[in-house]
mmCIF file of C-alpha atoms and ligand atoms in Angstrom:
data_model
loop_
_atom_site.group_PDB
_atom_site.id
_atom_site.type_symbol
_atom_site.label_atom_id
_atom_site.label_comp_id
_atom_site.label_asym_id
_atom_site.label_seq_id
_atom_site.Cartn_x
_atom_site.Cartn_y
_atom_site.Cartn_z
ATOM 1 C CA MET A 1 -21.542 17.458 -13.582
ATOM 2 C CA THR A 2 -18.149 17.464 -15.355
ATOM 3 C CA ILE A 3 -15.036 16.037 -13.670
ATOM 4 C CA ASN A 4 -13.777 19.576 -12.973
ATOM 5 C CA GLU A 5 -17.102 20.629 -11.450
ATOM 6 C CA MET A 6 -17.169 17.518 -9.255
ATOM 7 C CA GLN A 7 -13.592 18.140 -8.115
ATOM 8 C CA ALA A 8 -14.520 21.749 -7.207
ATOM 9 C CA GLU A 9 -17.539 20.476 -5.219
ATOM 10 C CA ILE A 10 -15.325 17.926 -3.427
ATOM 11 C CA ILE A 11 -12.883 20.682 -2.437
ATOM 12 C CA ARG A 12 -15.780 22.769 -1.109
ATOM 13 C CA LEU A 13 -17.334 19.819 0.766
ATOM 14 C CA LYS A 14 -14.084 18.749 2.393
ATOM 15 C CA LYS A 15 -13.684 22.269 3.854
ATOM 16 C CA GLU A 16 -17.324 22.362 4.945
ATOM 17 C CA THR A 17 -17.069 18.972 6.710
ATOM 18 C CA ASN A 18 -13.466 19.492 7.938
ATOM 19 C CA THR A 19 -12.312 16.287 6.212
ATOM 20 C CA ALA A 20 -8.804 15.334 5.107
ATOM 21 C CA ILE A 21 -8.611 13.092 2.015
ATOM 22 C CA LEU A 22 -5.874 10.429 2.034
ATOM 23 C CA VAL A 23 -5.159 8.823 -1.329
ATOM 24 C CA HIS A 24 -2.991 5.797 -2.075
ATOM 25 C CA SER A 25 -0.820 6.224 -5.173
ATOM 26 C CA TYR A 26 -2.675 3.385 -6.953
ATOM 27 C CA GLN A 27 -5.748 5.630 -7.285
ATOM 28 C CA SER A 28 -6.585 7.411 -10.529
ATOM 29 C CA ARG A 29 -5.323 10.860 -11.511
ATOM 30 C CA GLU A 30 -8.617 12.701 -10.878
ATOM 31 C CA ILE A 31 -8.665 11.381 -7.291
ATOM 32 C CA VAL A 32 -4.974 12.178 -6.691
ATOM 33 C CA GLU A 33 -5.762 15.765 -7.761
ATOM 34 C CA ILE A 34 -8.251 16.355 -4.906
ATOM 35 C CA ALA A 35 -6.080 14.687 -2.211
ATOM 36 C CA ASP A 36 -4.644 16.321 0.884
ATOM 37 C CA TYR A 37 -2.124 13.510 1.282
ATOM 38 C CA VAL A 38 -0.913 11.109 -1.429
ATOM 39 C CA GLY A 39 1.578 8.304 -1.054
ATOM 40 C CA ASP A 40 2.400 4.688 -0.414
ATOM 41 C CA SER A 41 1.091 2.819 2.604
ATOM 42 C CA TYR A 42 3.983 3.802 4.903
ATOM 43 C CA LYS A 43 3.752 7.527 4.135
ATOM 44 C CA LEU A 44 -0.033 7.533 4.563
ATOM 45 C CA SER A 45 0.281 5.775 7.958
ATOM 46 C CA VAL A 46 2.675 8.450 9.184
ATOM 47 C CA ASP A 47 0.476 11.208 7.679
ATOM 48 C CA ALA A 48 -2.647 9.787 9.373
ATOM 49 C CA LYS A 49 -1.013 10.200 12.778
ATOM 50 C CA GLY A 50 -0.589 13.958 12.511
ATOM 51 C CA ILE A 51 -3.752 15.054 10.697
ATOM 52 C CA ASP A 52 -5.589 18.099 11.992
ATOM 53 C CA ALA A 53 -9.201 17.515 10.824
ATOM 54 C CA ASP A 54 -12.413 16.052 12.277
ATOM 55 C CA ASN A 55 -12.746 13.380 9.592
ATOM 56 C CA ILE A 56 -10.516 11.306 7.328
ATOM 57 C CA LEU A 57 -11.786 10.011 3.988
ATOM 58 C CA PHE A 58 -9.543 7.215 2.687
ATOM 59 C CA CYS A 59 -9.273 6.389 -1.006
ATOM 60 C CA GLY A 60 -7.534 3.034 -1.081
ATOM 61 C CA VAL A 61 -8.411 -0.352 0.429
ATOM 62 C CA HIS A 62 -9.962 -1.414 3.739
ATOM 63 C CA PHE A 63 -6.823 -2.281 5.756
ATOM 64 C CA MET A 64 -5.398 1.188 4.977
ATOM 65 C CA ALA A 65 -8.477 2.946 6.360
ATOM 66 C CA GLU A 66 -8.342 0.652 9.422
ATOM 67 C CA THR A 67 -4.715 1.692 9.958
ATOM 68 C CA ALA A 68 -5.707 5.363 9.747
ATOM 69 C CA LYS A 69 -8.429 4.714 12.363
ATOM 70 C CA MET A 70 -5.914 3.006 14.691
ATOM 71 C CA LEU A 71 -3.588 5.979 14.428
ATOM 72 C CA SER A 72 -6.316 8.626 14.722
ATOM 73 C CA PRO A 73 -8.932 6.967 16.953
ATOM 74 C CA GLN A 74 -10.508 10.276 17.984
ATOM 75 C CA LYS A 75 -11.376 11.049 14.360
ATOM 76 C CA ARG A 76 -14.122 9.562 12.230
ATOM 77 C CA VAL A 77 -12.530 7.586 9.382
ATOM 78 C CA PHE A 78 -14.406 6.687 6.187
ATOM 79 C CA LEU A 79 -13.512 4.463 3.227
ATOM 80 C CA ALA A 80 -14.641 6.000 -0.089
ATOM 81 C CA ASN A 81 -15.775 2.635 -1.530
ATOM 82 C CA LYS A 82 -16.902 0.067 1.032
ATOM 83 C CA ASN A 83 -16.163 -2.900 -1.247
ATOM 84 C CA ALA A 84 -12.472 -2.071 -1.718
ATOM 85 C CA GLY A 85 -10.524 -4.766 0.140
ATOM 86 C CA CYS A 86 -7.095 -6.292 -0.393
ATOM 87 C CA PRO A 87 -7.270 -10.032 -1.205
ATOM 88 C CA MET A 88 -3.850 -10.582 0.399
ATOM 89 C CA ALA A 89 -5.083 -9.073 3.687
ATOM 90 C CA GLU A 90 -7.747 -11.800 3.892
ATOM 91 C CA GLN A 91 -5.382 -14.751 3.273
ATOM 92 C CA MET A 92 -4.401 -15.310 6.922
ATOM 93 C CA ASP A 93 -6.361 -14.791 10.101
ATOM 94 C CA ARG A 94 -5.626 -14.261 13.780
ATOM 95 C CA ASP A 95 -6.313 -17.831 14.938
ATOM 96 C CA MET A 96 -4.020 -19.335 12.284
ATOM 97 C CA ILE A 97 -1.103 -17.060 13.215
ATOM 98 C CA ALA A 98 -1.715 -17.343 16.978
ATOM 99 C CA LYS A 99 -1.449 -21.152 16.611
ATOM 100 C CA ILE A 100 1.810 -20.971 14.596
ATOM 101 C CA LYS A 101 3.184 -18.459 17.112
ATOM 102 C CA ALA A 102 2.359 -20.768 20.017
ATOM 103 C CA GLU A 103 4.257 -23.623 18.306
ATOM 104 C CA ASP A 104 7.304 -21.436 17.558
ATOM 105 C CA PRO A 105 7.268 -18.753 20.289
ATOM 106 C CA ASP A 106 10.846 -17.490 19.849
ATOM 107 C CA ARG A 107 10.123 -15.806 16.525
ATOM 108 C CA THR A 108 9.203 -12.126 16.210
ATOM 109 C CA VAL A 109 6.064 -11.997 14.079
ATOM 110 C CA VAL A 110 6.472 -9.401 11.337
ATOM 111 C CA ALA A 111 3.255 -8.561 9.489
ATOM 112 C CA TYR A 112 3.093 -6.784 6.184
ATOM 113 C CA ILE A 113 0.687 -3.892 6.740
ATOM 114 C CA ASN A 114 -1.643 -5.583 4.198
ATOM 115 C CA THR A 115 -3.347 -7.534 7.026
ATOM 116 C CA THR A 116 -6.568 -7.076 8.982
ATOM 117 C CA ALA A 117 -6.658 -5.235 12.315
ATOM 118 C CA SER A 118 -7.748 -8.490 13.950
ATOM 119 C CA LEU A 119 -4.636 -10.313 12.682
ATOM 120 C CA LYS A 120 -2.412 -7.403 13.734
ATOM 121 C CA THR A 121 -3.417 -8.022 17.374
ATOM 122 C CA VAL A 122 -1.218 -11.168 17.443
ATOM 123 C CA CYS A 123 1.744 -9.674 15.539
ATOM 124 C CA ASP A 124 4.782 -7.904 16.978
ATOM 125 C CA VAL A 125 5.617 -5.368 14.311
ATOM 126 C CA CYS A 126 4.242 -4.240 10.958
ATOM 127 C CA VAL A 127 6.215 -3.353 7.856
ATOM 128 C CA THR A 128 5.363 -1.836 4.501
ATOM 129 C CA SER A 129 7.219 -2.554 1.286
ATOM 130 C CA SER A 130 9.266 0.637 1.707
ATOM 131 C CA SER A 131 10.219 -0.059 5.329
ATOM 132 C CA ALA A 132 10.465 -3.889 5.470
ATOM 133 C CA LEU A 133 14.223 -4.194 5.024
ATOM 134 C CA LYS A 134 15.088 -1.431 7.499
ATOM 135 C CA ILE A 135 12.671 -2.717 10.134
ATOM 136 C CA VAL A 136 13.544 -6.427 9.933
ATOM 137 C CA LYS A 137 17.229 -5.448 10.136
ATOM 138 C CA ALA A 138 16.531 -3.307 13.228
ATOM 139 C CA ILE A 139 14.587 -6.031 15.102
ATOM 140 C CA ASP A 140 16.577 -7.271 18.072
ATOM 141 C CA ASN A 141 15.919 -10.940 17.245
ATOM 142 C CA ASP A 142 17.326 -13.024 14.384
ATOM 143 C CA LYS A 143 14.367 -15.410 14.373
ATOM 144 C CA ILE A 144 11.499 -13.936 12.367
ATOM 145 C CA LEU A 145 8.139 -15.155 11.084
ATOM 146 C CA PHE A 146 7.217 -12.934 8.099
ATOM 147 C CA ILE A 147 3.532 -12.891 7.005
ATOM 148 C CA PRO A 148 1.613 -12.979 4.691
ATOM 149 C CA ASP A 149 3.611 -12.132 1.530
ATOM 150 C CA CYS A 150 6.293 -14.752 0.792
ATOM 151 C CA ASN A 151 7.590 -12.687 -2.147
ATOM 152 C CA LEU A 152 8.251 -9.560 -0.091
ATOM 153 C CA GLY A 153 9.442 -11.767 2.797
ATOM 154 C CA GLY A 154 11.753 -13.680 0.437
ATOM 155 C CA PHE A 155 13.139 -10.385 -0.892
ATOM 156 C CA VAL A 156 13.988 -9.299 2.686
ATOM 157 C CA LYS A 157 15.408 -12.758 3.495
ATOM 158 C CA LYS A 158 17.787 -12.602 0.531
ATOM 159 C CA LYS A 159 19.076 -9.176 1.598
ATOM 160 C CA LEU A 160 19.478 -10.208 5.269
ATOM 161 C CA PRO A 161 21.081 -13.688 5.223
ATOM 162 C CA GLN A 162 22.104 -13.256 8.876
ATOM 163 C CA LYS A 163 18.430 -13.554 9.891
ATOM 164 C CA ASP A 164 16.465 -16.817 10.147
ATOM 165 C CA ILE A 165 13.255 -15.761 8.366
ATOM 166 C CA LYS A 166 10.363 -18.211 8.161
ATOM 167 C CA LEU A 167 7.835 -17.549 5.397
ATOM 168 C CA LEU A 168 4.253 -18.660 4.810
ATOM 169 C CA ASN A 169 2.543 -19.128 1.492
ATOM 170 C CA GLY A 170 0.701 -15.831 0.875
ATOM 171 C CA GLY A 171 1.030 -12.953 -1.556
ATOM 172 C CA CYS A 172 -0.519 -10.369 -3.844
ATOM 173 C CA PRO A 173 -2.469 -12.026 -6.668
ATOM 174 C CA VAL A 174 -1.969 -8.961 -8.857
ATOM 175 C CA HIS A 175 1.816 -8.504 -8.631
ATOM 176 C CA SER A 176 2.598 -12.210 -8.429
ATOM 177 C CA SER A 177 0.754 -12.812 -11.709
ATOM 178 C CA VAL A 178 3.617 -11.245 -13.696
ATOM 179 C CA THR A 179 5.798 -13.832 -15.429
ATOM 180 C CA VAL A 180 9.447 -13.890 -16.516
ATOM 181 C CA GLU A 181 8.197 -14.372 -20.106
ATOM 182 C CA GLU A 182 6.301 -11.074 -19.888
ATOM 183 C CA LEU A 183 9.431 -9.380 -18.548
ATOM 184 C CA GLU A 184 11.572 -10.776 -21.395
ATOM 185 C CA LYS A 185 8.944 -9.700 -23.944
ATOM 186 C CA ALA A 186 8.807 -6.129 -22.557
ATOM 187 C CA LYS A 187 12.623 -5.932 -22.548
ATOM 188 C CA ALA A 188 12.771 -7.117 -26.170
ATOM 189 C CA GLU A 189 10.204 -4.491 -27.132
ATOM 190 C CA TYR A 190 11.930 -1.637 -25.238
ATOM 191 C CA PRO A 191 15.622 -2.617 -25.091
ATOM 192 C CA ASP A 192 16.772 0.790 -23.749
ATOM 193 C CA ALA A 193 14.319 0.828 -20.856
ATOM 194 C CA LEU A 194 15.208 0.031 -17.232
ATOM 195 C CA VAL A 195 12.927 -2.486 -15.502
ATOM 196 C CA LEU A 196 11.586 -1.328 -12.103
ATOM 197 C CA VAL A 197 9.471 -3.801 -10.098
ATOM 198 C CA HIS A 198 7.665 -4.109 -6.756
ATOM 199 C CA PRO A 199 8.994 -6.844 -4.402
ATOM 200 C CA GLU A 200 5.485 -8.376 -4.336
ATOM 201 C CA CYS A 201 6.428 -9.814 -7.768
ATOM 202 C CA ILE A 202 7.814 -13.369 -7.887
ATOM 203 C CA PRO A 203 11.581 -13.792 -7.164
ATOM 204 C CA ASP A 204 12.475 -14.714 -10.782
ATOM 205 C CA VAL A 205 10.977 -11.431 -11.987
ATOM 206 C CA VAL A 206 12.629 -9.398 -9.205
ATOM 207 C CA GLU A 207 16.000 -10.996 -9.982
ATOM 208 C CA LYS A 208 15.862 -9.902 -13.622
ATOM 209 C CA ALA A 209 14.850 -6.307 -12.827
ATOM 210 C CA ASP A 210 17.223 -3.348 -12.694
ATOM 211 C CA TYR A 211 15.584 -2.088 -9.497
ATOM 212 C CA ALA A 212 13.123 -3.543 -6.963
ATOM 213 C CA GLY A 213 11.394 -1.322 -4.444
ATOM 214 C CA SER A 214 8.144 -0.033 -3.017
ATOM 215 C CA THR A 215 5.718 2.150 -4.940
ATOM 216 C CA SER A 216 7.447 5.322 -3.707
ATOM 217 C CA GLY A 217 10.876 3.720 -4.261
ATOM 218 C CA ILE A 218 9.994 3.038 -7.909
ATOM 219 C CA MET A 219 8.669 6.571 -8.401
ATOM 220 C CA ASP A 220 11.731 8.197 -6.796
ATOM 221 C CA PHE A 221 14.103 5.990 -8.793
ATOM 222 C CA ALA A 222 12.441 6.877 -12.115
ATOM 223 C CA LYS A 223 12.333 10.598 -11.339
ATOM 224 C CA LYS A 224 16.006 10.792 -10.301
ATOM 225 C CA SER A 225 17.425 8.426 -12.943
ATOM 226 C CA SER A 226 19.207 9.818 -15.991
ATOM 227 C CA ALA A 227 17.653 7.001 -18.064
ATOM 228 C CA GLU A 228 14.804 8.023 -20.350
ATOM 229 C CA GLU A 229 12.680 4.876 -20.615
ATOM 230 C CA PHE A 230 11.283 2.590 -17.932
ATOM 231 C CA ILE A 231 9.255 -0.628 -17.799
ATOM 232 C CA ILE A 232 7.139 -0.444 -14.647
ATOM 233 C CA GLY A 233 6.359 -3.653 -12.750
ATOM 234 C CA THR A 234 3.750 -2.421 -10.314
ATOM 235 C CA GLU A 235 0.110 -1.304 -10.422
ATOM 236 C CA ILE A 236 -0.640 0.286 -13.792
ATOM 237 C CA SER A 237 -1.661 3.666 -12.313
ATOM 238 C CA ILE A 238 2.002 4.267 -11.427
ATOM 239 C CA VAL A 239 2.785 4.247 -15.158
ATOM 240 C CA GLN A 240 0.198 7.001 -15.649
ATOM 241 C CA HIS A 241 1.329 9.085 -12.637
ATOM 242 C CA LEU A 242 4.984 8.880 -13.679
ATOM 243 C CA GLN A 243 4.160 9.804 -17.280
ATOM 244 C CA TYR A 244 2.231 12.819 -16.018
ATOM 245 C CA GLU A 245 5.014 13.922 -13.654
ATOM 246 C CA CYS A 246 7.907 13.236 -16.076
ATOM 247 C CA PRO A 247 6.604 14.139 -19.554
ATOM 248 C CA ASP A 248 10.102 13.964 -21.086
ATOM 249 C CA LYS A 249 10.574 10.301 -20.114
ATOM 250 C CA LYS A 250 8.746 7.213 -21.376
ATOM 251 C CA PHE A 251 6.999 4.649 -19.172
ATOM 252 C CA TYR A 252 5.630 1.259 -20.224
ATOM 253 C CA PRO A 253 3.663 -1.286 -18.162
ATOM 254 C CA LEU A 254 5.528 -4.565 -17.598
ATOM 255 C CA SER A 255 2.211 -6.349 -18.024
ATOM 256 C CA SER A 256 -1.306 -5.127 -18.745
ATOM 257 C CA LYS A 257 -2.453 -7.601 -16.022
ATOM 258 C CA ILE A 258 -1.056 -5.525 -13.133
ATOM 259 C CA VAL A 259 -4.364 -3.859 -12.375
ATOM 260 C CA CYS A 260 -5.604 -4.024 -8.800
ATOM 261 C CA ARG A 261 -9.361 -4.262 -9.208
ATOM 262 C CA ASP A 262 -9.913 -3.327 -5.575
ATOM 263 C CA MET A 263 -7.854 -0.152 -5.864
ATOM 264 C CA LYS A 264 -9.751 0.698 -9.034
ATOM 265 C CA LEU A 265 -13.187 0.367 -7.409
ATOM 266 C CA THR A 266 -13.046 3.894 -6.013
ATOM 267 C CA THR A 267 -14.355 6.570 -8.361
ATOM 268 C CA LEU A 268 -14.576 10.355 -8.130
ATOM 269 C CA PRO A 269 -18.375 10.108 -7.545
ATOM 270 C CA ASP A 270 -17.612 7.765 -4.587
ATOM 271 C CA VAL A 271 -15.485 10.519 -3.057
ATOM 272 C CA TYR A 272 -18.181 13.120 -3.700
ATOM 273 C CA ASN A 273 -20.991 10.923 -2.326
ATOM 274 C CA SER A 274 -18.934 9.943 0.736
ATOM 275 C CA LEU A 275 -18.354 13.604 1.632
ATOM 276 C CA LYS A 276 -22.055 14.347 1.176
ATOM 277 C CA GLY A 277 -22.904 11.315 3.325
ATOM 278 C CA ILE A 278 -20.655 12.097 6.314
ATOM 279 C CA GLU A 279 -23.362 13.999 8.204
ATOM 280 C CA THR A 280 -26.327 11.944 6.951
ATOM 281 C CA GLY A 281 -24.958 8.419 7.582
ATOM 282 C CA GLY A 282 -24.501 7.684 3.884
ATOM 283 C CA ALA A 283 -20.704 7.281 4.063
ATOM 284 C CA PHE A 284 -18.951 4.015 4.966
ATOM 285 C CA GLU A 285 -17.390 4.551 8.403
ATOM 286 C CA ILE A 286 -14.639 2.369 9.882
ATOM 287 C CA LEU A 287 -15.879 1.363 13.326
ATOM 288 C CA MET A 288 -13.532 -0.420 15.728
ATOM 289 C CA SER A 289 -13.792 -1.079 19.456
ATOM 290 C CA ASP A 290 -11.326 0.692 21.779
ATOM 291 C CA GLU A 291 -9.866 -2.705 22.637
ATOM 292 C CA LEU A 292 -9.265 -3.667 18.984
ATOM 293 C CA ILE A 293 -7.639 -0.289 18.339
ATOM 294 C CA ALA A 294 -5.387 -0.597 21.408
ATOM 295 C CA GLN A 295 -4.328 -4.185 20.585
ATOM 296 C CA SER A 296 -3.833 -3.744 16.844
ATOM 297 C CA ARG A 297 -2.028 -0.424 16.865
ATOM 298 C CA LYS A 298 0.884 -1.687 18.975
ATOM 299 C CA CYS A 299 2.566 -3.222 15.925
ATOM 300 C CA ILE A 300 1.900 -0.081 13.851
ATOM 301 C CA ASP A 301 3.487 2.102 16.556
ATOM 302 C CA GLU A 302 6.437 -0.287 16.584
ATOM 303 C CA MET A 303 6.695 0.027 12.781
ATOM 304 C CA ILE A 304 6.827 3.818 13.029
ATOM 305 C CA ARG A 305 9.347 3.644 15.906
ATOM 306 C CA LEU A 306 11.723 1.296 14.040
ATOM 307 C CA GLY A 307 11.146 2.810 10.597
ATOM 308 C CA GLY A 308 11.230 6.493 11.515
HETATM 309 P P1 LIG B 401 3.011 0.153 -1.020
HETATM 310 O O1 LIG B 401 3.524 -0.268 0.333
HETATM 311 O O2 LIG B 401 4.112 0.281 -1.995
HETATM 312 O O3 LIG B 401 2.143 1.337 -0.873
HETATM 313 O O4 LIG B 401 2.126 -1.021 -1.574
HETATM 314 C C1 LIG B 401 0.846 -1.243 -1.104
HETATM 315 C C2 LIG B 401 0.228 -2.305 -1.856
HETATM 316 O O5 LIG B 401 -0.883 -2.668 -1.641
HETATM 317 C C3 LIG B 401 1.060 -2.888 -2.884
HETATM 318 O O6 LIG B 401 0.346 -3.718 -3.646
HETATM 319 FE FE1 LIG B 402 -3.660 -5.917 -2.253
HETATM 320 FE FE2 LIG B 402 -2.141 -6.509 -4.344
HETATM 321 FE FE3 LIG B 402 -4.143 -4.775 -4.593
HETATM 322 FE FE4 LIG B 402 -1.940 -4.117 -3.240
HETATM 323 S S1 LIG B 402 -2.093 -4.550 -5.432
HETATM 324 S S2 LIG B 402 -4.057 -3.747 -2.602
HETATM 325 S S3 LIG B 402 -1.434 -6.079 -2.287
HETATM 326 S S4 LIG B 402 -4.298 -6.972 -4.109
#
C-alpha cells in the first residue's frame, strides 16, 4: 500500500468506526494530514472535551491520551503506539509529591501537563507551556510548587517575580540538551534568522533567543512575523511543518538533537492498524478507573477554567 492509499483507508476506517484522530504537532506530516484535530497539548485537551465521536485515537504520547480519557470518560480512547511515553512524565511520582506537599502545605501545586494521571491526583492545577504564565498569574496564592520541569517553571518564575515559586529538578531531556554553543553556531551560520525556542530549553538558551514560547506560540510567531528566516529551538517536526505552511520563508533546526524519539515512534501503519484493531481488541486502549479519572481530572478542569 502506498502512503496515499493508506491515508485513504484510514479516512474510511475512521468514519466506519466513528473515531476522531487527535494529533500532536510533533507528529510527522503524513499523520497530521489524516487528523481531525491537530495542535499543542493545551489545544488538544480543550478539543478532547467537546468531541462528538464514539472513539478517540491519539497520536502523541501516553499522558496526552490519558488526559483525553479524563476529559471524555464516556468514550473509548486509544494510543496509536503503546510504547510512546514522555520521559519527563515519569520523573516524579505521586508519593514523592504528596510527601513534599505535606511538608510545605501552603503552596499550590502546579503540574505541567507532562505528568502521569496518578501524579495529577495530588496536584492542584495543571498547565501547558502555552498556558503556564497566564494560569500561574491567575492563581489566588503567591506560594507555588511548580513540577516537574524546572526550565519551564524557571521561565514562569522570571516573568512573575511577585510569586514565590519553588522548583524541583526535572525537565525534558530532548529540549534541555540544546546548548548555548549550538545556538551561537546556528546564529553565525544564519545571521539574518530570528531564534525561536521552547521554554523547556535551558535558561541560557532561552535568554539568548528572540522569542520563547510553546509549540503553537512558536508557529504563530513565525507565521505572523515579517522576518524571512528562523532558527527553530523545538522538536524538529515543527521545522518541517512550518516550512510546508510557509514556503516563502526559511526554517532551520537549532540543533539536530531536538528529536523526541517517543513522539517519533508513531507511524502511519500504527494509525491504520489501531483503527483496524478497535473492534477486535488489537488497539491499545487507555483504561482508567472511575476514581482515578475523577481525582486526576480536577486539576485539568482547573487548568481549563483558569486558562480559558
Ligand atoms: P506543547 O505544550 O508545546 O504542546 O509541548 C508538549 C511537549 O511535550 C513539549 O515537549
Ligand atoms: Fe516529553 Fe520532551 Fe518528548 Fe515533549 S519533547 S514528549 S517533554 S520528552
